[in-house]
Amino acid sequence: MAVSRKSWPNLFCTCLLLCATEAASQQFQLEPPSSTVLRGSDARFSATVEGKWEVMTWTLRRFLVLTVSVTGNVTTSSEQFSAAFCSGGDTGCVEFTIRNTTRGDSGPVICTVQGEYGSKTAQLYVQESGTVNIMGGDVTVVQDQQVELQCVTTAWFPIPTVTWTQNGKAVDSSLYNTTDMANGDSFNTTSVLKLQAVSNTTVACWATVPALTNPTSSSVFLVVERNYQDEMRRVKTQSQISGVSVAGQRQGQVNAGYALEGQTSVTPSELTESGFGQAHDSNIFKMPDAVNSNLEGNGYNSAYNTLDESGFRKHRHVTIV
Ligand SMILES: *[C@@H]1O[C@H](CO)[C@@H](O)[C@H](O)[C@H]1NC(C)=O
Ligand SMILES: *[C@@H]1O[C@H](CO)[C@@H](O)[C@H](O)[C@H]1NC(C)=O
Ligand SMILES: *[C@@H]1O[C@H](CO)[C@@H](O)[C@H](O)[C@H]1NC(C)=O
């Protein structure tokens, strides 16, 4: 039979098509190529076979754990393993499930389809989420003081990524150091955060591994107390804004003197400016329990603003008539 030149391309195409079909009928896909799950959760892999098949096997940790036939017969080595047709009973796709994964299940997952299909290998990674704890709980510090917080994570695998946030915002990584140590087949880490106490904030420490959808965290409240100098400045500013009208002062007299324990020289101008006896701390306003004899008979209205040993501010208001 003579073959015209024109028919050559057609023959060529037909051959390509046949060859491609032949090759495809001997193929199957294993998905996903790798799976990362948390210990105790399930892992799933699916094999999609293009063409006819009879028997498929699944191997985990080098052991054959499951055999499935195209008729739907499943034989397993343990009830930890199961298989089913993917959806709608399509025999072209088999889903293999490993329930309640353990760390020892990590490794290659091999699917073999009997015949010329051969085998495909996927990887299973089983991770572990442990605990996170900022040591010591809430902290109270004086403004601008350097604060050191320690976050301990226990029983993670692999080494968790540890980060810190302050009021929900990421803390610059230059402000903390994280070290890890092996703890049996998992890891503990210690992260030390050093920051300047500026204002009241919620500080949180976060730890995560890839298998974990939401990081685990621990948080503490950082209470910043103003230092004494700042408090003075604040009161001064308030008095400048509000003038000398005094809520806690019943007779509206001008404060002519005040004394601070441990502070001896107070100039009149400071007095006028600072205007002690203002409304601040009026909730702890106290009537005099002691009268300074120097002031006796002068008709002075005197206010004392003192800090006792406990750091508690007392406001004494003394009226001598
Ligand atoms: C972290 O460690 C390095 C090296 O030991 C040190 O120089 C740095 O000050 C540390 N930073 C913090 C926030 O602890
Ligand atoms: C890891 O943390 C746990 C719990 O705090 C502790 O019992 C264990 O000794 C730690 N392991 C190491 C190596 O520090
Ligand atoms: C922080 O909060 C405490 C009360 O929780 C308050 O007394 C203090 O003034 C606050 N500090 C600053 C700097 O706002």
CSV table of N, CA and C and ligand atoms in Angstrom, one decimal, residues 154 181-183 188, ligand 2:
chain,number,residue,atom,x,y,z
A,154,THR,N,7.4,24.3,76.4
A,154,THR,CA,7.7,23.0,76.8
A,154,THR,C,7.1,22.0,75.9
A,181,MET,N,16.4,23.7,74.0
A,181,MET,CA,17.1,22.5,74.5
A,181,MET,C,16.2,21.3,74.2
A,182,ALA,N,16.9,20.2,73.9
A,182,ALA,CA,16.2,18.9,73.6
A,182,ALA,C,15.6,18.4,74.9
A,183,ASN,N,14.4,17.9,74.9
A,183,ASN,CA,13.7,17.4,76.1
A,183,ASN,C,13.1,16.1,75.7
A,188,ASN,N,12.2,22.1,74.5
A,188,ASN,CA,11.8,23.2,75.4
A,188,ASN,C,12.6,24.5,74.8
B,2,LIG,C1,11.5,20.9,79.7
B,2,LIG,O1,10.4,21.4,80.5
B,2,LIG,C2,9.8,20.5,81.4
B,2,LIG,C3,8.6,21.2,82.0
B,2,LIG,O2,9.0,22.4,82.5
B,2,LIG,C4,10.8,20.1,82.4
B,2,LIG,O3,10.3,19.1,83.3
B,2,LIG,C5,12.0,19.5,81.7
B,2,LIG,O4,13.0,19.2,82.7
B,2,LIG,C6,12.6,20.4,80.7
B,2,LIG,N1,13.7,19.8,80.0
B,2,LIG,C7,14.8,20.3,79.8
B,2,LIG,C8,15.8,19.6,79.0
B,2,LIG,O5,15.1,21.4,80.3
